[in-house]
């Protein structure tokens, strides 16, 4: 019966793969072990530079010592937590309302889903939320956002297909201010095929909403898909050129072996990680917890 009802064995994390639990005895932390460890970090999408830095820090003071699996785990987790702690910050809330959040990211990264989840959380906290479906070129994206709006109990402002997103953003600002909304989230297009167009589109949105509030947008949230691994690094670079990215949401962290990319992002850009997506349901948005993340990554 045990064999039937037993939980499946947990997936071994990085260290499980380096030293199987049966080899729990101590092993010298030598160059060979550090190299193996570095390969594992790179395979988990931590990026070569960040992996090398982490390994160098672990080597310092421990090279040549005999270490147990648990000790290696602790050293690695401490390094990951040290890098991640400064970026683990919830979305900052400003006293002035409506707080305007511009949501950017490539198509498929999880923008729509994240907006829906955030709207639901803010609603649950008693906040008055408005969503603007600013990707006016994708009818399917607008429909999806309407579905999420219904789920979250939040109005979604739309405009005819192909119309100017900046004009919708302006109308949404007007409505959010008139309604005394606490939060306005503006979805945007994620077509990177023509960066010049997208840059112009985003800067025009910013220009018009600043006519209504010179401090807007208060946050520019870049949504990234964790399953794209190191590709996310490139996306941050591109979107930083297109808009003043102020923070990240990392989606699809459920069931990916590429979570190491978060360490790479934190190490390279230092942008706050406001939340993580851990599933497709409305409640599957969690605060980013460095300890929990490090434990799951290291295993
Ligand atoms: P958008 O094109 O950027 O607006 O992306 P969507 O919000 O439409 O999401 C693309 C796909 O990713 C959809 O199938 C979502 O259900 C899925 N998705 C979004 N966030 C998560 C997440 O955190 N975990 C998982 N497993 N799937 C997600």
Coordinates of C-alpha atoms and ligand atoms in Angstrom, one line a residue:
X1 CA 0.0 0.0 0.0
X2 CA 2.8 2.4 0.8
X3 CA 4.1 2.1 -2.7
X4 CA 0.7 3.2 -4.0
X5 CA -0.1 6.0 -1.6
X6 CA 3.4 7.3 -1.1
X7 CA 4.1 10.8 -2.3
X8 CA 6.4 10.7 -5.4
X9 CA 10.0 11.3 -4.5
X10 CA 10.8 15.0 -4.6
X11 CA 12.7 16.1 -7.7
X12 CA 16.4 16.3 -6.7
X13 CA 17.6 19.9 -6.7
X14 CA 21.0 21.1 -7.8
X15 CA 22.9 19.5 -5.0
X16 CA 20.9 16.3 -5.1
X17 CA 22.3 15.9 -8.6
X18 CA 25.8 16.8 -7.6
X19 CA 26.0 14.4 -4.6
X20 CA 23.3 11.8 -4.3
X21 CA 22.0 11.5 -0.7
X22 CA 23.6 8.1 -0.4
X23 CA 27.0 9.8 -0.7
X24 CA 26.3 11.8 2.4
X25 CA 29.8 11.5 3.6
X26 CA 32.2 14.4 3.3
X27 CA 34.0 15.2 0.1
X28 CA 36.8 17.6 -0.5
X29 CA 35.6 20.9 -1.8
X30 CA 38.2 20.9 -4.6
X31 CA 38.4 22.4 -8.0
X32 CA 36.7 19.4 -9.5
X33 CA 33.7 19.8 -7.2
X34 CA 33.5 23.5 -7.8
X35 CA 33.5 22.9 -11.6
X36 CA 30.7 20.4 -11.2
X37 CA 28.8 22.8 -9.1
X38 CA 29.4 25.6 -11.6
X39 CA 28.1 23.4 -14.5
X40 CA 24.9 22.8 -12.5
X41 CA 24.3 26.4 -11.8
X42 CA 24.8 27.2 -15.5
X43 CA 22.4 24.4 -16.4
X44 CA 19.8 26.0 -14.1
X45 CA 20.2 29.1 -16.2
X46 CA 22.1 31.2 -13.7
X47 CA 24.3 32.5 -16.5
X48 CA 28.1 32.0 -16.7
X49 CA 29.1 35.3 -15.0
X50 CA 26.8 34.9 -12.0
X51 CA 27.6 31.2 -11.6
X52 CA 31.3 32.0 -11.6
X53 CA 30.8 34.7 -9.0
X54 CA 28.8 32.4 -6.8
X55 CA 31.4 29.7 -7.1
X56 CA 34.3 32.1 -6.3
X57 CA 32.5 33.2 -3.1
X58 CA 31.9 29.6 -2.1
X59 CA 35.5 28.7 -2.7
X60 CA 36.7 31.5 -0.5
X61 CA 37.4 30.1 2.9
X62 CA 36.2 26.6 2.0
X63 CA 38.5 25.4 -0.7
X64 CA 40.2 22.1 0.3
X65 CA 37.9 21.6 3.3
X66 CA 36.0 18.4 3.6
X67 CA 32.3 19.2 3.3
X68 CA 29.0 17.3 3.6
X69 CA 26.2 17.6 1.2
X70 CA 24.3 19.7 3.8
X71 CA 27.2 22.1 4.1
X72 CA 27.4 22.6 0.3
X73 CA 23.7 23.2 0.2
X74 CA 23.9 25.8 3.0
X75 CA 26.8 27.6 1.3
X76 CA 25.0 27.8 -2.0
X77 CA 21.7 28.8 -0.4
X78 CA 23.4 31.5 1.5
X79 CA 25.0 32.9 -1.7
X80 CA 21.6 32.8 -3.5
X81 CA 19.8 34.5 -0.6
X82 CA 22.5 37.2 -0.4
X83 CA 22.0 38.1 -4.1
X84 CA 18.2 37.8 -4.0
X85 CA 17.4 39.5 -0.7
X86 CA 17.9 43.1 -1.9
X87 CA 15.5 42.6 -4.9
X88 CA 12.7 40.9 -3.1
X89 CA 10.3 43.9 -2.7
X90 CA 6.5 44.0 -3.0
X91 CA 5.0 46.5 -5.5
X92 CA 5.5 49.9 -3.8
X93 CA 2.2 51.6 -2.9
X94 CA 2.0 55.4 -3.3
X95 CA -0.2 57.6 -1.2
X96 CA -1.3 59.5 -4.3
X97 CA -4.1 57.8 -6.3
X98 CA -4.7 56.6 -8.8
X99 CA -1.5 54.7 -8.8
X100 CA -0.6 54.0 -12.4
X101 CA 1.1 50.8 -13.4
X102 CA 2.2 50.3 -16.9
X103 CA 2.6 46.6 -17.7
X104 CA 5.2 45.7 -20.4
X105 CA 6.6 42.5 -21.7
X106 CA 6.7 40.2 -24.8
X107 CA 3.5 38.5 -25.9
X108 CA 3.0 35.2 -24.1
X109 CA 5.1 36.3 -21.0
X110 CA 2.0 36.3 -18.8
X111 CA 1.1 40.0 -18.8
X112 CA -2.7 39.5 -19.1
X113 CA -2.7 36.8 -16.4
X114 CA -0.5 38.8 -14.1
X115 CA -2.8 41.9 -14.5
X116 CA -5.8 39.7 -13.6
X117 CA -4.1 38.3 -10.6
X118 CA -2.9 41.7 -9.3
X119 CA -6.3 43.2 -9.9
X120 CA -7.9 40.4 -7.8
X121 CA -5.4 40.9 -5.0
X122 CA -5.9 44.6 -4.9
X123 CA -9.7 44.1 -5.0
X124 CA -9.5 41.7 -2.1
X125 CA -7.6 44.4 -0.2
X126 CA -10.6 46.7 -0.8
X127 CA -8.9 48.8 -3.5
X128 CA -10.8 50.3 -6.4
X129 CA -9.0 49.0 -9.6
X130 CA -9.3 49.9 -13.3
X131 CA -7.7 48.1 -16.1
X132 CA -6.9 49.5 -19.6
X133 CA -6.6 46.9 -22.4
X134 CA -3.8 48.8 -24.1
X135 CA -2.8 46.0 -26.6
X136 CA -5.4 47.3 -29.0
X137 CA -3.9 45.3 -31.9
X138 CA -4.6 41.9 -30.5
X139 CA -8.4 41.3 -30.2
X140 CA -7.7 38.0 -28.4
X141 CA -5.6 39.8 -25.8
X142 CA -8.4 42.3 -25.1
X143 CA -10.9 39.4 -24.8
X144 CA -8.6 37.6 -22.4
X145 CA -8.2 40.7 -20.3
X146 CA -12.0 41.1 -20.1
X147 CA -12.3 37.6 -18.9
X148 CA -9.8 38.3 -16.1
X149 CA -11.5 41.6 -15.3
X150 CA -14.8 39.7 -14.8
X151 CA -13.0 37.1 -12.6
X152 CA -11.4 39.8 -10.5
X153 CA -14.6 42.0 -10.5
X154 CA -12.7 45.0 -12.0
X155 CA -13.8 47.1 -15.0
X156 CA -11.7 46.7 -18.2
X157 CA -11.6 49.7 -20.6
X158 CA -11.2 48.7 -24.2
X159 CA -11.0 50.5 -27.5
X160 CA -11.8 49.4 -31.1
X161 CA -9.2 47.1 -32.6
X162 CA -6.3 48.9 -34.1
X163 CA -7.0 52.2 -32.4
X164 CA -4.4 54.3 -30.6
X165 CA -3.4 52.8 -27.3
X166 CA -2.4 56.2 -26.0
X167 CA -5.9 57.6 -26.5
X168 CA -7.3 54.6 -24.5
X169 CA -4.7 55.2 -21.8
X170 CA -5.8 58.9 -21.6
X171 CA -9.4 57.9 -21.3
X172 CA -8.6 55.3 -18.7
X173 CA -6.7 58.0 -16.7
X174 CA -9.7 60.2 -16.9
X175 CA -12.0 57.5 -15.7
X176 CA -9.7 56.3 -13.0
X177 CA -9.4 59.9 -11.6
X178 CA -13.1 60.5 -11.9
X179 CA -14.0 57.2 -10.2
X180 CA -11.4 57.9 -7.4
X181 CA -9.7 54.6 -8.3
X182 CA -6.7 53.5 -6.3
X183 CA -5.0 51.7 -9.1
X184 CA -4.9 51.8 -12.8
X185 CA -3.1 49.0 -14.7
X186 CA -2.4 49.6 -18.3
X187 CA -1.6 46.6 -20.5
X188 CA 0.6 47.3 -23.5
X189 CA 1.6 45.5 -26.7
X190 CA 4.4 43.0 -26.7
X191 CA 5.5 43.0 -30.3
X192 CA 9.2 43.3 -30.4
X193 CA 9.3 42.8 -34.2
X194 CA 9.4 46.5 -34.7
X195 CA 11.1 48.0 -31.7
X196 CA 10.9 51.6 -32.9
X197 CA 7.1 51.4 -33.2
X198 CA 6.8 49.9 -29.8
X199 CA 9.1 52.5 -28.2
X200 CA 7.0 55.3 -29.8
X201 CA 3.8 53.6 -28.6
X202 CA 5.1 53.3 -25.1
X203 CA 6.5 56.8 -24.9
X204 CA 3.2 58.2 -26.3
X205 CA 1.2 56.4 -23.6
X206 CA 3.6 57.9 -21.0
X207 CA 3.3 61.4 -22.5
X208 CA -0.5 61.5 -22.5
X209 CA -1.0 60.1 -19.0
X210 CA 1.5 62.6 -17.7
X211 CA -0.9 65.3 -18.9
X212 CA -3.2 64.0 -16.2
X213 CA -0.6 63.2 -13.6
X214 CA 3.1 64.3 -14.1
X215 CA 4.3 61.5 -11.8
X216 CA 2.6 58.7 -13.8
X217 CA 3.3 55.9 -14.5
X218 CA 4.4 55.2 -10.9
X219 CA 5.6 51.7 -11.8
X220 CA 6.6 50.2 -15.1
X221 CA 6.3 46.5 -14.5
X222 CA 8.1 44.1 -16.8
X223 CA 6.6 40.7 -17.0
X224 CA 9.0 37.9 -17.8
X225 CA 8.5 34.2 -18.4
X226 CA 10.9 32.1 -16.2
X227 CA 10.8 29.2 -18.7
X228 CA 12.6 31.2 -21.3
X229 CA 15.8 31.0 -19.1
X230 CA 18.6 33.3 -20.1
X231 CA 16.4 34.8 -22.8
X232 CA 14.9 36.9 -20.0
X233 CA 18.2 38.7 -19.6
X234 CA 18.0 39.9 -23.2
X235 CA 14.3 41.0 -22.6
X236 CA 15.3 43.1 -19.7
X237 CA 17.9 44.9 -21.7
X238 CA 15.5 45.5 -24.6
X239 CA 12.7 46.8 -22.4
X240 CA 15.0 49.0 -20.4
X241 CA 15.7 50.7 -23.7
X242 CA 12.0 51.0 -24.5
X243 CA 10.7 52.2 -21.1
X244 CA 11.8 53.1 -17.6
X245 CA 11.3 49.6 -16.2
X246 CA 10.9 49.9 -12.4
X247 CA 10.4 46.3 -11.4
X248 CA 9.8 42.7 -12.5
X249 CA 7.2 40.0 -12.2
X250 CA 8.5 36.5 -13.0
X251 CA 5.8 34.2 -14.2
X252 CA 5.7 30.4 -14.7
X253 CA 8.1 29.6 -11.8
X254 CA 5.9 26.6 -11.2
X255 CA 7.6 23.6 -12.7
X256 CA 10.6 25.1 -14.4
X257 CA 14.2 24.0 -14.0
X258 CA 15.3 27.4 -15.2
X259 CA 14.6 29.5 -12.1
X260 CA 18.3 30.2 -11.9
X261 CA 17.7 33.0 -14.3
X262 CA 16.3 35.1 -11.5
X263 CA 19.7 35.0 -9.7
X264 CA 21.3 36.1 -12.9
X265 CA 18.8 39.0 -13.3
X266 CA 19.2 40.1 -9.7
X267 CA 23.0 40.0 -10.0
X268 CA 23.1 41.9 -13.3
X269 CA 20.2 44.5 -13.0
X270 CA 19.2 44.7 -9.4
X271 CA 15.6 45.4 -10.4
X272 CA 13.1 44.6 -7.7
X273 CA 11.1 41.4 -8.1
X274 CA 7.7 42.4 -7.0
X275 CA 5.9 39.0 -7.4
X276 CA 6.2 35.6 -8.9
X277 CA 3.6 33.6 -11.0
X278 CA 3.2 30.1 -9.7
X279 CA 0.3 28.8 -11.8
X280 CA -2.5 29.8 -14.1
X281 CA -5.2 30.4 -11.5
X282 CA -6.2 33.8 -10.1
X283 CA -4.5 33.2 -6.7
X284 CA -1.3 32.0 -8.2
X285 CA 0.7 35.1 -7.7
X286 CA 3.0 35.1 -4.7
X287 CA 5.4 37.5 -3.1
X288 CA 9.0 36.7 -3.9
X289 CA 10.6 34.9 -0.9
X290 CA 14.4 34.6 -1.3
X291 CA 14.8 31.8 1.3
X292 CA 12.0 29.7 -0.2
X293 CA 13.4 30.4 -3.7
X294 CA 16.9 29.4 -2.7
X295 CA 15.7 26.2 -1.0
X296 CA 13.7 25.2 -4.0
X297 CA 16.6 26.0 -6.4
X298 CA 19.3 24.3 -4.5
X299 CA 17.0 21.3 -3.4
Ligands
LIG1 P1 0.5 37.7 -22.4 O1 0.5 37.4 -23.9 O2 1.8 38.3 -22.0 O3 -0.7 38.6 -22.0 O4 0.4 36.3 -21.7 P2 -0.8 35.6 -21.0 O5 -1.2 36.2 -19.7 O6 -1.9 35.4 -22.0 O7 -0.2 34.2 -20.6 C1 0.3 33.3 -21.6 C2 0.2 31.9 -21.1 O8 1.0 31.6 -19.9 C3 -1.3 31.5 -20.7 O9 -1.6 30.2 -21.1 C4 -1.2 31.6 -19.1 O10 -2.2 30.7 -18.5 C5 0.2 31.1 -18.8 N1 0.7 31.7 -17.6 C6 0.8 33.0 -17.2 N2 1.4 33.0 -15.9 C7 1.6 31.8 -15.5 C8 2.2 31.2 -14.4 O11 2.7 31.8 -13.4 N3 2.4 29.8 -14.4 C9 1.9 29.0 -15.4 N4 2.1 27.7 -15.3 N5 1.4 29.6 -16.5 C10 1.2 30.9 -16.6

